[in-house]
Short mmCIF file of the N, C-alpha and C atoms (twelve columns), coordinates in Angstrom:
data_MODEL
# 
_entry.id   MODEL 
# 
loop_
_atom_site.group_PDB 
_atom_site.id 
_atom_site.type_symbol 
_atom_site.label_atom_id 
_atom_site.label_alt_id 
_atom_site.label_comp_id 
_atom_site.label_asym_id 
_atom_site.label_seq_id 
_atom_site.Cartn_x 
_atom_site.Cartn_y 
_atom_site.Cartn_z 
_atom_site.pdbx_PDB_model_num 
ATOM 1   N N  . UNK A 1   -12.801 -10.141 8.870   1 
ATOM 2   C CA . UNK A 1   -14.065 -9.452  8.738   1 
ATOM 3   C C  . UNK A 1   -13.833 -8.105  8.046   1 
ATOM 4   N N  . UNK A 2   -14.635 -7.833  7.050   1 
ATOM 5   C CA . UNK A 2   -14.554 -6.570  6.337   1 
ATOM 6   C C  . UNK A 2   -14.937 -5.433  7.273   1 
ATOM 7   N N  . UNK A 3   -14.085 -4.415  7.298   1 
ATOM 8   C CA . UNK A 3   -14.318 -3.277  8.186   1 
ATOM 9   C C  . UNK A 3   -13.891 -1.996  7.469   1 
ATOM 10  N N  . UNK A 4   -14.529 -0.898  7.795   1 
ATOM 11  C CA . UNK A 4   -14.144 0.402   7.252   1 
ATOM 12  C C  . UNK A 4   -13.157 1.060   8.204   1 
ATOM 13  N N  . UNK A 5   -11.998 1.412   7.661   1 
ATOM 14  C CA . UNK A 5   -10.964 2.103   8.423   1 
ATOM 15  C C  . UNK A 5   -10.788 3.506   7.870   1 
ATOM 16  N N  . UNK A 6   -10.397 4.415   8.739   1 
ATOM 17  C CA . UNK A 6   -9.951  5.731   8.295   1 
ATOM 18  C C  . UNK A 6   -8.432  5.718   8.355   1 
ATOM 19  N N  . UNK A 7   -7.835  6.591   7.584   1 
ATOM 20  C CA . UNK A 7   -6.385  6.680   7.590   1 
ATOM 21  C C  . UNK A 7   -5.939  8.045   7.125   1 
ATOM 22  N N  . UNK A 8   -4.660  8.320   7.335   1 
ATOM 23  C CA . UNK A 8   -4.134  9.623   6.938   1 
ATOM 24  C C  . UNK A 8   -2.613  9.579   6.857   1 
ATOM 25  N N  . UNK A 9   -2.059  10.623  6.286   1 
ATOM 26  C CA . UNK A 9   -0.623  10.846  6.362   1 
ATOM 27  C C  . UNK A 9   -0.319  11.400  7.763   1 
ATOM 28  N N  . UNK A 10  0.934   11.730  8.035   1 
ATOM 29  C CA . UNK A 10  1.316   12.209  9.363   1 
ATOM 30  C C  . UNK A 10  0.695   13.560  9.703   1 
ATOM 31  N N  . UNK A 11  0.695   14.492  8.754   1 
ATOM 32  C CA . UNK A 11  0.191   15.840  9.045   1 
ATOM 33  C C  . UNK A 11  -1.328  15.950  8.919   1 
ATOM 34  N N  . UNK A 12  -1.979  14.939  8.355   1 
ATOM 35  C CA . UNK A 12  -3.430  14.938  8.232   1 
ATOM 36  C C  . UNK A 12  -3.965  15.589  6.972   1 
ATOM 37  N N  . UNK A 13  -3.095  16.078  6.104   1 
ATOM 38  C CA . UNK A 13  -3.569  16.694  4.864   1 
ATOM 39  C C  . UNK A 13  -4.243  15.659  3.957   1 
ATOM 40  N N  . UNK A 14  -3.714  14.436  3.938   1 
ATOM 41  C CA . UNK A 14  -4.287  13.347  3.159   1 
ATOM 42  C C  . UNK A 14  -5.119  12.483  4.110   1 
ATOM 43  N N  . UNK A 15  -6.402  12.348  3.795   1 
ATOM 44  C CA . UNK A 15  -7.282  11.510  4.617   1 
ATOM 45  C C  . UNK A 15  -8.095  10.604  3.692   1 
ATOM 46  N N  . UNK A 16  -8.291  9.375   4.142   1 
ATOM 47  C CA . UNK A 16  -9.018  8.415   3.320   1 
ATOM 48  C C  . UNK A 16  -9.807  7.439   4.184   1 
ATOM 49  N N  . UNK A 17  -10.706 6.725   3.524   1 
ATOM 50  C CA . UNK A 17  -11.428 5.602   4.114   1 
ATOM 51  C C  . UNK A 17  -11.215 4.409   3.202   1 
ATOM 52  N N  . UNK A 18  -11.161 3.224   3.800   1 
ATOM 53  C CA . UNK A 18  -10.995 2.005   3.008   1 
ATOM 54  C C  . UNK A 18  -11.701 0.851   3.707   1 
ATOM 55  N N  . UNK A 19  -12.344 0.010   2.912   1 
ATOM 56  C CA . UNK A 19  -13.000 -1.188  3.413   1 
ATOM 57  C C  . UNK A 19  -12.076 -2.367  3.142   1 
ATOM 58  N N  . UNK A 20  -11.520 -2.949  4.205   1 
ATOM 59  C CA . UNK A 20  -10.599 -4.078  4.060   1 
ATOM 60  C C  . UNK A 20  -10.825 -5.106  5.158   1 
ATOM 61  N N  . UNK A 21  -10.352 -6.305  4.886   1 
ATOM 62  C CA . UNK A 21  -10.360 -7.391  5.859   1 
ATOM 63  C C  . UNK A 21  -8.904  -7.707  6.170   1 
ATOM 64  N N  . UNK A 22  -8.410  -7.235  7.285   1 
ATOM 65  C CA . UNK A 22  -7.012  -7.435  7.645   1 
ATOM 66  C C  . UNK A 22  -6.687  -8.924  7.748   1 
ATOM 67  N N  . UNK A 23  -7.622  -9.711  8.246   1 
ATOM 68  C CA . UNK A 23  -7.352  -11.140 8.416   1 
ATOM 69  C C  . UNK A 23  -7.143  -11.857 7.088   1 
ATOM 70  N N  . UNK A 24  -7.536  -11.243 5.973   1 
ATOM 71  C CA . UNK A 24  -7.316  -11.837 4.649   1 
ATOM 72  C C  . UNK A 24  -5.850  -11.777 4.240   1 
ATOM 73  N N  . UNK A 25  -5.063  -10.938 4.908   1 
ATOM 74  C CA . UNK A 25  -3.630  -10.915 4.645   1 
ATOM 75  C C  . UNK A 25  -3.089  -9.562  4.240   1 
ATOM 76  N N  . UNK A 26  -1.800  -9.429  4.449   1 
ATOM 77  C CA . UNK A 26  -1.068  -8.217  4.129   1 
ATOM 78  C C  . UNK A 26  0.072   -8.574  3.184   1 
ATOM 79  N N  . UNK A 27  0.801   -7.557  2.731   1 
ATOM 80  C CA . UNK A 27  1.896   -7.822  1.807   1 
ATOM 81  C C  . UNK A 27  3.101   -6.943  2.042   1 
ATOM 82  N N  . UNK A 28  4.256   -7.487  1.699   1 
ATOM 83  C CA . UNK A 28  5.519   -6.753  1.751   1 
ATOM 84  C C  . UNK A 28  6.307   -7.097  0.496   1 
ATOM 85  N N  . UNK A 29  6.908   -6.078  -0.089  1 
ATOM 86  C CA . UNK A 29  7.642   -6.216  -1.339  1 
ATOM 87  C C  . UNK A 29  9.112   -5.870  -1.106  1 
ATOM 88  N N  . UNK A 30  9.992   -6.503  -1.869  1 
ATOM 89  C CA . UNK A 30  11.420  -6.238  -1.726  1 
ATOM 90  C C  . UNK A 30  11.990  -5.315  -2.799  1 
ATOM 91  N N  . UNK A 31  11.119  -4.636  -3.581  1 
ATOM 92  C CA . UNK A 31  11.650  -3.686  -4.557  1 
ATOM 93  C C  . UNK A 31  12.340  -2.547  -3.798  1 
ATOM 94  N N  . UNK A 32  13.107  -1.747  -4.496  1 
ATOM 95  C CA . UNK A 32  13.923  -0.743  -3.811  1 
ATOM 96  C C  . UNK A 32  13.093  0.288   -3.056  1 
ATOM 97  N N  . UNK A 33  12.001  0.776   -3.634  1 
ATOM 98  C CA . UNK A 33  11.235  1.810   -2.926  1 
ATOM 99  C C  . UNK A 33  10.492  1.233   -1.723  1 
ATOM 100 N N  . UNK A 34  9.932   0.037   -1.866  1 
ATOM 101 C CA . UNK A 34  9.229   -0.569  -0.727  1 
ATOM 102 C C  . UNK A 34  10.205  -0.938  0.392   1 
ATOM 103 N N  . UNK A 35  11.384  -1.420  0.032   1 
ATOM 104 C CA . UNK A 35  12.389  -1.753  1.037   1 
ATOM 105 C C  . UNK A 35  12.875  -0.504  1.763   1 
ATOM 106 N N  . UNK A 36  13.181  0.547   1.014   1 
ATOM 107 C CA . UNK A 36  13.693  1.776   1.640   1 
ATOM 108 C C  . UNK A 36  12.667  2.457   2.538   1 
ATOM 109 N N  . UNK A 37  11.382  2.279   2.230   1 
ATOM 110 C CA . UNK A 37  10.339  2.905   3.060   1 
ATOM 111 C C  . UNK A 37  9.659   1.896   3.980   1 
ATOM 112 N N  . UNK A 38  10.088  0.647   3.938   1 
ATOM 113 C CA . UNK A 38  9.523   -0.429  4.769   1 
ATOM 114 C C  . UNK A 38  8.001   -0.492  4.645   1 
ATOM 115 N N  . UNK A 39  7.529   -0.423  3.411   1 
ATOM 116 C CA . UNK A 39  6.090   -0.410  3.159   1 
ATOM 117 C C  . UNK A 39  5.461   -1.764  3.473   1 
ATOM 118 N N  . UNK A 40  4.399   -1.740  4.265   1 
ATOM 119 C CA . UNK A 40  3.610   -2.932  4.635   1 
ATOM 120 C C  . UNK A 40  2.185   -2.606  4.224   1 
ATOM 121 N N  . UNK A 41  1.592   -3.434  3.384   1 
ATOM 122 C CA . UNK A 41  0.339   -3.035  2.750   1 
ATOM 123 C C  . UNK A 41  -0.807  -4.017  2.918   1 
ATOM 124 N N  . UNK A 42  -1.986  -3.467  2.675   1 
ATOM 125 C CA . UNK A 42  -3.231  -4.203  2.474   1 
ATOM 126 C C  . UNK A 42  -3.720  -3.839  1.082   1 
ATOM 127 N N  . UNK A 43  -4.243  -4.784  0.338   1 
ATOM 128 C CA . UNK A 43  -4.772  -4.500  -0.988  1 
ATOM 129 C C  . UNK A 43  -6.246  -4.137  -0.907  1 
ATOM 130 N N  . UNK A 44  -6.645  -3.213  -1.767  1 
ATOM 131 C CA . UNK A 44  -8.051  -2.809  -1.838  1 
ATOM 132 C C  . UNK A 44  -8.429  -2.512  -3.282  1 
ATOM 133 N N  . UNK A 45  -9.604  -2.953  -3.662  1 
ATOM 134 C CA . UNK A 45  -10.132 -2.619  -4.984  1 
ATOM 135 C C  . UNK A 45  -10.548 -1.149  -4.978  1 
ATOM 136 N N  . UNK A 46  -10.555 -0.502  -6.141  1 
ATOM 137 C CA . UNK A 46  -10.905 0.925   -6.192  1 
ATOM 138 C C  . UNK A 46  -12.238 1.276   -5.546  1 
ATOM 139 N N  . UNK A 47  -13.228 0.412   -5.674  1 
ATOM 140 C CA . UNK A 47  -14.537 0.715   -5.086  1 
ATOM 141 C C  . UNK A 47  -14.534 0.623   -3.558  1 
ATOM 142 N N  . UNK A 48  -13.463 0.085   -2.991  1 
ATOM 143 C CA . UNK A 48  -13.335 -0.023  -1.533  1 
ATOM 144 C C  . UNK A 48  -12.538 1.136   -0.937  1 
ATOM 145 N N  . UNK A 49  -11.991 1.994   -1.788  1 
ATOM 146 C CA . UNK A 49  -11.129 3.095   -1.340  1 
ATOM 147 C C  . UNK A 49  -11.786 4.438   -1.630  1 
ATOM 148 N N  . UNK A 50  -11.742 5.352   -0.645  1 
ATOM 149 C CA . UNK A 50  -12.305 6.686   -0.823  1 
ATOM 150 C C  . UNK A 50  -11.330 7.734   -0.286  1 
ATOM 151 N N  . UNK A 51  -10.849 8.585   -1.169  1 
ATOM 152 C CA . UNK A 51  -10.002 9.703   -0.746  1 
ATOM 153 C C  . UNK A 51  -10.922 10.800  -0.233  1 
ATOM 154 N N  . UNK A 52  -10.789 11.140  1.034   1 
ATOM 155 C CA . UNK A 52  -11.678 12.108  1.672   1 
ATOM 156 C C  . UNK A 52  -11.132 13.530  1.600   1 
ATOM 157 N N  . UNK A 53  -9.811  13.680  1.603   1 
ATOM 158 C CA . UNK A 53  -9.198  15.014  1.561   1 
ATOM 159 C C  . UNK A 53  -7.756  14.892  1.094   1 
ATOM 160 N N  . UNK A 54  -7.300  15.922  0.409   1 
ATOM 161 C CA . UNK A 54  -5.889  16.046  0.099   1 
ATOM 162 C C  . UNK A 54  -5.447  15.657  -1.294  1 
ATOM 163 N N  . UNK A 55  -6.360  15.539  -2.227  1 
ATOM 164 C CA . UNK A 55  -5.954  15.139  -3.579  1 
ATOM 165 C C  . UNK A 55  -4.867  16.058  -4.139  1 
ATOM 166 N N  . UNK A 56  -4.993  17.358  -3.918  1 
ATOM 167 C CA . UNK A 56  -3.990  18.296  -4.444  1 
ATOM 168 C C  . UNK A 56  -2.714  18.316  -3.599  1 
ATOM 169 N N  . UNK A 57  -2.722  17.636  -2.454  1 
ATOM 170 C CA . UNK A 57  -1.534  17.553  -1.599  1 
ATOM 171 C C  . UNK A 57  -0.702  16.309  -1.878  1 
ATOM 172 N N  . UNK A 58  -1.153  15.477  -2.804  1 
ATOM 173 C CA . UNK A 58  -0.432  14.258  -3.158  1 
ATOM 174 C C  . UNK A 58  0.572   14.516  -4.273  1 
ATOM 175 N N  . UNK A 59  1.721   13.893  -4.172  1 
ATOM 176 C CA . UNK A 59  2.718   13.899  -5.236  1 
ATOM 177 C C  . UNK A 59  2.894   12.462  -5.692  1 
ATOM 178 N N  . UNK A 60  2.966   12.263  -7.002  1 
ATOM 179 C CA . UNK A 60  3.063   10.935  -7.593  1 
ATOM 180 C C  . UNK A 60  4.504   10.673  -8.017  1 
ATOM 181 N N  . UNK A 61  5.096   9.623   -7.457  1 
ATOM 182 C CA . UNK A 61  6.436   9.199   -7.840  1 
ATOM 183 C C  . UNK A 61  6.329   7.817   -8.465  1 
ATOM 184 N N  . UNK A 62  6.839   7.661   -9.682  1 
ATOM 185 C CA . UNK A 62  6.749   6.375   -10.348 1 
ATOM 186 C C  . UNK A 62  8.080   5.633   -10.422 1 
ATOM 187 N N  . UNK A 63  9.182   6.294   -10.367 1 
ATOM 188 C CA . UNK A 63  10.457  5.597   -10.458 1 
ATOM 189 C C  . UNK A 63  10.560  4.834   -11.766 1 
ATOM 190 N N  . UNK A 64  11.116  3.627   -11.701 1 
ATOM 191 C CA . UNK A 64  11.323  2.814   -12.898 1 
ATOM 192 C C  . UNK A 64  10.107  1.966   -13.261 1 
ATOM 193 N N  . UNK A 65  9.145   1.890   -12.366 1 
ATOM 194 C CA . UNK A 65  7.984   1.032   -12.579 1 
ATOM 195 C C  . UNK A 65  6.796   1.897   -12.985 1 
ATOM 196 N N  . UNK A 66  6.467   1.915   -14.257 1 
ATOM 197 C CA . UNK A 66  5.434   2.817   -14.770 1 
ATOM 198 C C  . UNK A 66  4.022   2.427   -14.377 1 
ATOM 199 N N  . UNK A 67  3.796   1.219   -13.840 1 
ATOM 200 C CA . UNK A 67  2.439   0.825   -13.453 1 
ATOM 201 C C  . UNK A 67  2.102   1.184   -12.012 1 
ATOM 202 N N  . UNK A 68  3.132   1.470   -11.208 1 
ATOM 203 C CA . UNK A 68  2.919   1.772   -9.788  1 
ATOM 204 C C  . UNK A 68  3.032   3.275   -9.547  1 
ATOM 205 N N  . UNK A 69  2.038   3.814   -8.871  1 
ATOM 206 C CA . UNK A 69  2.008   5.235   -8.529  1 
ATOM 207 C C  . UNK A 69  2.197   5.363   -7.018  1 
ATOM 208 N N  . UNK A 70  3.423   5.663   -6.624  1 
ATOM 209 C CA . UNK A 70  3.793   5.788   -5.216  1 
ATOM 210 C C  . UNK A 70  3.458   7.213   -4.771  1 
ATOM 211 N N  . UNK A 71  2.297   7.378   -4.169  1 
ATOM 212 C CA . UNK A 71  1.812   8.702   -3.786  1 
ATOM 213 C C  . UNK A 71  2.292   9.062   -2.385  1 
ATOM 214 N N  . UNK A 72  2.719   10.300  -2.238  1 
ATOM 215 C CA . UNK A 72  3.129   10.767  -0.917  1 
ATOM 216 C C  . UNK A 72  2.656   12.189  -0.695  1 
ATOM 217 N N  . UNK A 73  2.519   12.555  0.578   1 
ATOM 218 C CA . UNK A 73  2.078   13.885  0.953   1 
ATOM 219 C C  . UNK A 73  3.199   14.874  0.709   1 
ATOM 220 N N  . UNK A 74  2.916   15.948  -0.005  1 
ATOM 221 C CA . UNK A 74  3.949   16.937  -0.305  1 
ATOM 222 C C  . UNK A 74  4.326   17.779  0.908   1 
ATOM 223 N N  . UNK A 75  3.589   17.643  2.016   1 
ATOM 224 C CA . UNK A 75  3.896   18.395  3.234   1 
ATOM 225 C C  . UNK A 75  4.745   17.588  4.216   1 
ATOM 226 N N  . UNK A 76  4.320   16.366  4.508   1 
ATOM 227 C CA . UNK A 76  5.027   15.565  5.528   1 
ATOM 228 C C  . UNK A 76  5.828   14.406  4.937   1 
ATOM 229 N N  . UNK A 77  5.612   14.082  3.658   1 
ATOM 230 C CA . UNK A 77  6.383   13.040  2.995   1 
ATOM 231 C C  . UNK A 77  5.903   11.619  3.204   1 
ATOM 232 N N  . UNK A 78  4.851   11.410  3.977   1 
ATOM 233 C CA . UNK A 78  4.364   10.064  4.258   1 
ATOM 234 C C  . UNK A 78  3.597   9.509   3.055   1 
ATOM 235 N N  . UNK A 79  3.761   8.190   2.823   1 
ATOM 236 C CA . UNK A 79  3.072   7.470   1.738   1 
ATOM 237 C C  . UNK A 79  1.892   6.696   2.311   1 
ATOM 238 N N  . UNK A 80  0.706   7.283   2.386   1 
ATOM 239 C CA . UNK A 80  -0.433  6.581   2.986   1 
ATOM 240 C C  . UNK A 80  -0.993  5.462   2.113   1 
ATOM 241 N N  . UNK A 81  -0.826  5.571   0.795   1 
ATOM 242 C CA . UNK A 81  -1.316  4.546   -0.126  1 
ATOM 243 C C  . UNK A 81  -0.639  4.747   -1.465  1 
ATOM 244 N N  . UNK A 82  -0.791  3.754   -2.306  1 
ATOM 245 C CA . UNK A 82  -0.349  3.861   -3.694  1 
ATOM 246 C C  . UNK A 82  -1.353  3.114   -4.548  1 
ATOM 247 N N  . UNK A 83  -1.335  3.386   -5.826  1 
ATOM 248 C CA . UNK A 83  -2.212  2.616   -6.700  1 
ATOM 249 C C  . UNK A 83  -1.393  2.024   -7.827  1 
ATOM 250 N N  . UNK A 84  -1.839  0.849   -8.258  1 
ATOM 251 C CA . UNK A 84  -1.129  0.080   -9.271  1 
ATOM 252 C C  . UNK A 84  -2.138  -0.345  -10.323 1 
ATOM 253 N N  . UNK A 85  -1.736  -0.247  -11.584 1 
ATOM 254 C CA . UNK A 85  -2.595  -0.678  -12.677 1 
ATOM 255 C C  . UNK A 85  -1.818  -1.691  -13.514 1 
ATOM 256 N N  . UNK A 86  -2.173  -2.967  -13.350 1 
ATOM 257 C CA . UNK A 86  -1.472  -4.042  -14.043 1 
ATOM 258 C C  . UNK A 86  -2.455  -4.861  -14.870 1 
ATOM 259 N N  . UNK A 87  -2.950  -4.307  -15.972 1 
ATOM 260 C CA . UNK A 87  -3.982  -5.011  -16.739 1 
ATOM 261 C C  . UNK A 87  -3.521  -6.354  -17.302 1 
ATOM 262 N N  . UNK A 88  -2.232  -6.511  -17.561 1 
ATOM 263 C CA . UNK A 88  -1.751  -7.767  -18.133 1 
ATOM 264 C C  . UNK A 88  -1.601  -8.871  -17.088 1 
ATOM 265 N N  . UNK A 89  -1.470  -8.501  -15.808 1 
ATOM 266 C CA . UNK A 89  -1.265  -9.521  -14.782 1 
ATOM 267 C C  . UNK A 89  -2.547  -9.835  -14.017 1 
ATOM 268 N N  . UNK A 90  -3.146  -8.820  -13.414 1 
ATOM 269 C CA . UNK A 90  -4.344  -9.083  -12.615 1 
ATOM 270 C C  . UNK A 90  -5.594  -8.461  -13.234 1 
ATOM 271 N N  . UNK A 91  -5.398  -7.695  -14.281 1 
ATOM 272 C CA . UNK A 91  -6.527  -7.193  -15.025 1 
ATOM 273 C C  . UNK A 91  -7.194  -5.943  -14.509 1 
ATOM 274 N N  . UNK A 92  -6.661  -5.348  -13.450 1 
ATOM 275 C CA . UNK A 92  -7.361  -4.189  -12.913 1 
ATOM 276 C C  . UNK A 92  -6.459  -3.339  -12.022 1 
ATOM 277 N N  . UNK A 93  -6.907  -2.136  -11.837 1 
ATOM 278 C CA . UNK A 93  -6.267  -1.214  -10.902 1 
ATOM 279 C C  . UNK A 93  -6.575  -1.668  -9.478  1 
ATOM 280 N N  . UNK A 94  -5.628  -1.480  -8.579  1 
ATOM 281 C CA . UNK A 94  -5.856  -1.746  -7.162  1 
ATOM 282 C C  . UNK A 94  -5.028  -0.778  -6.331  1 
ATOM 283 N N  . UNK A 95  -5.373  -0.679  -5.058  1 
ATOM 284 C CA . UNK A 95  -4.662  0.190   -4.120  1 
ATOM 285 C C  . UNK A 95  -3.880  -0.656  -3.128  1 
ATOM 286 N N  . UNK A 96  -2.686  -0.212  -2.798  1 
ATOM 287 C CA . UNK A 96  -1.916  -0.741  -1.679  1 
ATOM 288 C C  . UNK A 96  -2.036  0.292   -0.568  1 
ATOM 289 N N  . UNK A 97  -2.618  -0.103  0.528   1 
ATOM 290 C CA . UNK A 97  -2.827  0.790   1.664   1 
ATOM 291 C C  . UNK A 97  -1.713  0.552   2.683   1 
ATOM 292 N N  . UNK A 98  -1.049  1.591   3.106   1 
ATOM 293 C CA . UNK A 98  0.010   1.503   4.099   1 
ATOM 294 C C  . UNK A 98  -0.631  1.226   5.462   1 
ATOM 295 N N  . UNK A 99  -0.387  0.027   6.035   1 
ATOM 296 C CA . UNK A 99  -1.037  -0.325  7.299   1 
ATOM 297 C C  . UNK A 99  -0.651  0.631   8.416   1 
ATOM 298 N N  . UNK A 100 0.531   1.237   8.329   1 
ATOM 299 C CA . UNK A 100 0.964   2.192   9.347   1 
ATOM 300 C C  . UNK A 100 0.182   3.490   9.330   1 
ATOM 301 N N  . UNK A 101 -0.592  3.729   8.278   1 
ATOM 302 C CA . UNK A 101 -1.385  4.957   8.163   1 
ATOM 303 C C  . UNK A 101 -2.852  4.752   8.506   1 
ATOM 304 N N  . UNK A 102 -3.232  3.524   8.869   1 
ATOM 305 C CA . UNK A 102 -4.614  3.260   9.272   1 
ATOM 306 C C  . UNK A 102 -4.809  3.605   10.734  1 
ATOM 307 N N  . UNK A 103 -5.960  4.148   11.053  1 
ATOM 308 C CA . UNK A 103 -6.306  4.475   12.432  1 
ATOM 309 C C  . UNK A 103 -7.004  3.281   13.084  1 
ATOM 310 N N  . UNK A 104 -6.788  3.123   14.368  1 
ATOM 311 C CA . UNK A 104 -7.505  2.150   15.193  1 
ATOM 312 C C  . UNK A 104 -7.406  0.717   14.689  1 
ATOM 313 N N  . UNK A 105 -6.225  0.331   14.224  1 
ATOM 314 C CA . UNK A 105 -5.999  -1.056  13.821  1 
ATOM 315 C C  . UNK A 105 -5.775  -1.899  15.072  1 
ATOM 316 N N  . UNK A 106 -6.404  -3.047  15.120  1 
ATOM 317 C CA . UNK A 106 -6.192  -3.995  16.208  1 
ATOM 318 C C  . UNK A 106 -4.849  -4.680  15.949  1 
ATOM 319 N N  . UNK A 107 -3.855  -4.406  16.777  1 
ATOM 320 C CA . UNK A 107 -2.505  -4.934  16.578  1 
ATOM 321 C C  . UNK A 107 -2.498  -6.459  16.590  1 
ATOM 322 N N  . UNK A 108 -3.293  -7.073  17.461  1 
ATOM 323 C CA . UNK A 108 -3.353  -8.535  17.499  1 
ATOM 324 C C  . UNK A 108 -3.883  -9.097  16.178  1 
ATOM 325 N N  . UNK A 109 -4.894  -8.450  15.619  1 
ATOM 326 C CA . UNK A 109 -5.430  -8.893  14.330  1 
ATOM 327 C C  . UNK A 109 -4.383  -8.713  13.230  1 
ATOM 328 N N  . UNK A 110 -3.682  -7.600  13.247  1 
ATOM 329 C CA . UNK A 110 -2.648  -7.341  12.249  1 
ATOM 330 C C  . UNK A 110 -1.529  -8.376  12.334  1 
ATOM 331 N N  . UNK A 111 -1.079  -8.668  13.536  1 
ATOM 332 C CA . UNK A 111 0.013   -9.623  13.711  1 
ATOM 333 C C  . UNK A 111 -0.415  -11.058 13.382  1 
ATOM 334 N N  . UNK A 112 -1.693  -11.359 13.502  1 
ATOM 335 C CA . UNK A 112 -2.197  -12.701 13.188  1 
ATOM 336 C C  . UNK A 112 -2.441  -12.895 11.687  1 
ATOM 337 N N  . UNK A 113 -2.526  -11.804 10.945  1 
ATOM 338 C CA . UNK A 113 -2.819  -11.899 9.510   1 
ATOM 339 C C  . UNK A 113 -1.616  -12.468 8.761   1 
ATOM 340 N N  . UNK A 114 -1.876  -13.294 7.761   1 
ATOM 341 C CA . UNK A 114 -0.767  -13.806 6.956   1 
ATOM 342 C C  . UNK A 114 -0.105  -12.679 6.164   1 
ATOM 343 N N  . UNK A 115 1.199   -12.813 5.941   1 
ATOM 344 C CA . UNK A 115 1.957   -11.847 5.148   1 
ATOM 345 C C  . UNK A 115 2.446   -12.553 3.887   1 
ATOM 346 N N  . UNK A 116 2.152   -11.959 2.738   1 
ATOM 347 C CA . UNK A 116 2.673   -12.456 1.469   1 
ATOM 348 C C  . UNK A 116 3.839   -11.568 1.072   1 
ATOM 349 N N  . UNK A 117 4.952   -12.185 0.721   1 
ATOM 350 C CA . UNK A 117 6.144   -11.453 0.303   1 
ATOM 351 C C  . UNK A 117 6.252   -11.514 -1.217  1 
ATOM 352 N N  . UNK A 118 6.560   -10.373 -1.826  1 
ATOM 353 C CA . UNK A 118 6.647   -10.264 -3.283  1 
ATOM 354 C C  . UNK A 118 8.069   -9.930  -3.701  1 
ATOM 355 N N  . UNK A 119 8.529   -10.607 -4.749  1 
ATOM 356 C CA . UNK A 119 9.871   -10.354 -5.271  1 
ATOM 357 C C  . UNK A 119 9.807   -9.304  -6.378  1 
ATOM 358 N N  . UNK A 120 9.494   -8.079  -5.975  1 
ATOM 359 C CA . UNK A 120 9.443   -6.973  -6.930  1 
ATOM 360 C C  . UNK A 120 10.817  -6.548  -7.406  1 
ATOM 361 N N  . UNK A 121 11.846  -6.803  -6.612  1 
ATOM 362 C CA . UNK A 121 13.211  -6.436  -6.984  1 
ATOM 363 C C  . UNK A 121 13.621  -7.116  -8.288  1 
ATOM 364 N N  . UNK A 122 13.164  -8.338  -8.488  1 
ATOM 365 C CA . UNK A 122 13.508  -9.106  -9.693  1 
ATOM 366 C C  . UNK A 122 12.334  -9.216  -10.664 1 
ATOM 367 N N  . UNK A 123 11.316  -8.374  -10.475 1 
ATOM 368 C CA . UNK A 123 10.111  -8.415  -11.311 1 
ATOM 369 C C  . UNK A 123 9.527   -9.815  -11.407 1 
ATOM 370 N N  . UNK A 124 9.590   -10.548 -10.305 1 
ATOM 371 C CA . UNK A 124 9.050   -11.897 -10.227 1 
ATOM 372 C C  . UNK A 124 7.986   -11.895 -9.124  1 
ATOM 373 N N  . UNK A 125 6.913   -11.181 -9.384  1 
ATOM 374 C CA . UNK A 125 5.890   -10.889 -8.384  1 
ATOM 375 C C  . UNK A 125 5.205   -12.130 -7.829  1 
ATOM 376 N N  . UNK A 126 5.221   -13.225 -8.552  1 
ATOM 377 C CA . UNK A 126 4.559   -14.448 -8.090  1 
ATOM 378 C C  . UNK A 126 5.448   -15.264 -7.140  1 
ATOM 379 N N  . UNK A 127 6.702   -14.860 -7.005  1 
ATOM 380 C CA . UNK A 127 7.634   -15.597 -6.153  1 
ATOM 381 C C  . UNK A 127 7.926   -14.864 -4.844  1 
ATOM 382 N N  . UNK A 128 8.292   -15.642 -3.858  1 
ATOM 383 C CA . UNK A 128 8.727   -15.093 -2.583  1 
ATOM 384 C C  . UNK A 128 10.226  -14.811 -2.673  1 
ATOM 385 N N  . UNK A 129 10.678  -13.650 -2.233  1 
ATOM 386 C CA . UNK A 129 12.116  -13.376 -2.265  1 
ATOM 387 C C  . UNK A 129 12.875  -14.361 -1.381  1 
ATOM 388 N N  . UNK A 130 14.138  -14.604 -1.728  1 
ATOM 389 C CA . UNK A 130 14.973  -15.513 -0.943  1 
ATOM 390 C C  . UNK A 130 15.162  -14.988 0.483   1 
ATOM 391 N N  . UNK A 131 15.214  -13.674 0.643   1 
ATOM 392 C CA . UNK A 131 15.433  -13.047 1.953   1 
ATOM 393 C C  . UNK A 131 14.271  -12.109 2.273   1 
ATOM 394 N N  . UNK A 132 13.648  -12.297 3.424   1 
ATOM 395 C CA . UNK A 132 12.505  -11.453 3.801   1 
ATOM 396 C C  . UNK A 132 12.651  -10.830 5.195   1 
ATOM 397 N N  . UNK A 133 13.688  -11.198 5.935   1 
ATOM 398 C CA . UNK A 133 13.788  -10.730 7.311   1 
ATOM 399 C C  . UNK A 133 13.827  -9.214  7.420   1 
ATOM 400 N N  . UNK A 134 14.393  -8.520  6.450   1 
ATOM 401 C CA . UNK A 134 14.523  -7.070  6.504   1 
ATOM 402 C C  . UNK A 134 13.263  -6.338  6.066   1 
ATOM 403 N N  . UNK A 135 12.295  -7.076  5.570   1 
ATOM 404 C CA . UNK A 135 11.061  -6.461  5.087   1 
ATOM 405 C C  . UNK A 135 10.101  -6.342  6.255   1 
# 
């Protein structure tokens, strides 16, 4: 069921709202930055995401992947969301919302949601990585 969630970084400088359906599924990627930060995400279209506070408190880290904007709070270091623009693959910008930064998530609903694993380490996004236990 589509629901509006609020979320934030640890210190609260970054605050947002997002309309998502957790039961539609979550995602985990095995690329180096997602693995090192254990990022677990929900996807949201831009019209479903609203940054409420902290735009000037965000720092953008792109690493080797120029389409992904790994945003983090310059005060506490938490990555509440990131945005990706892949016009050649899916045709549009989208947000990855860090499920750990959402407020009032029903843990049972989260655990029941399907998880899709992405092989970002090998730039084979349509495939499931051979190993997912550490994600």
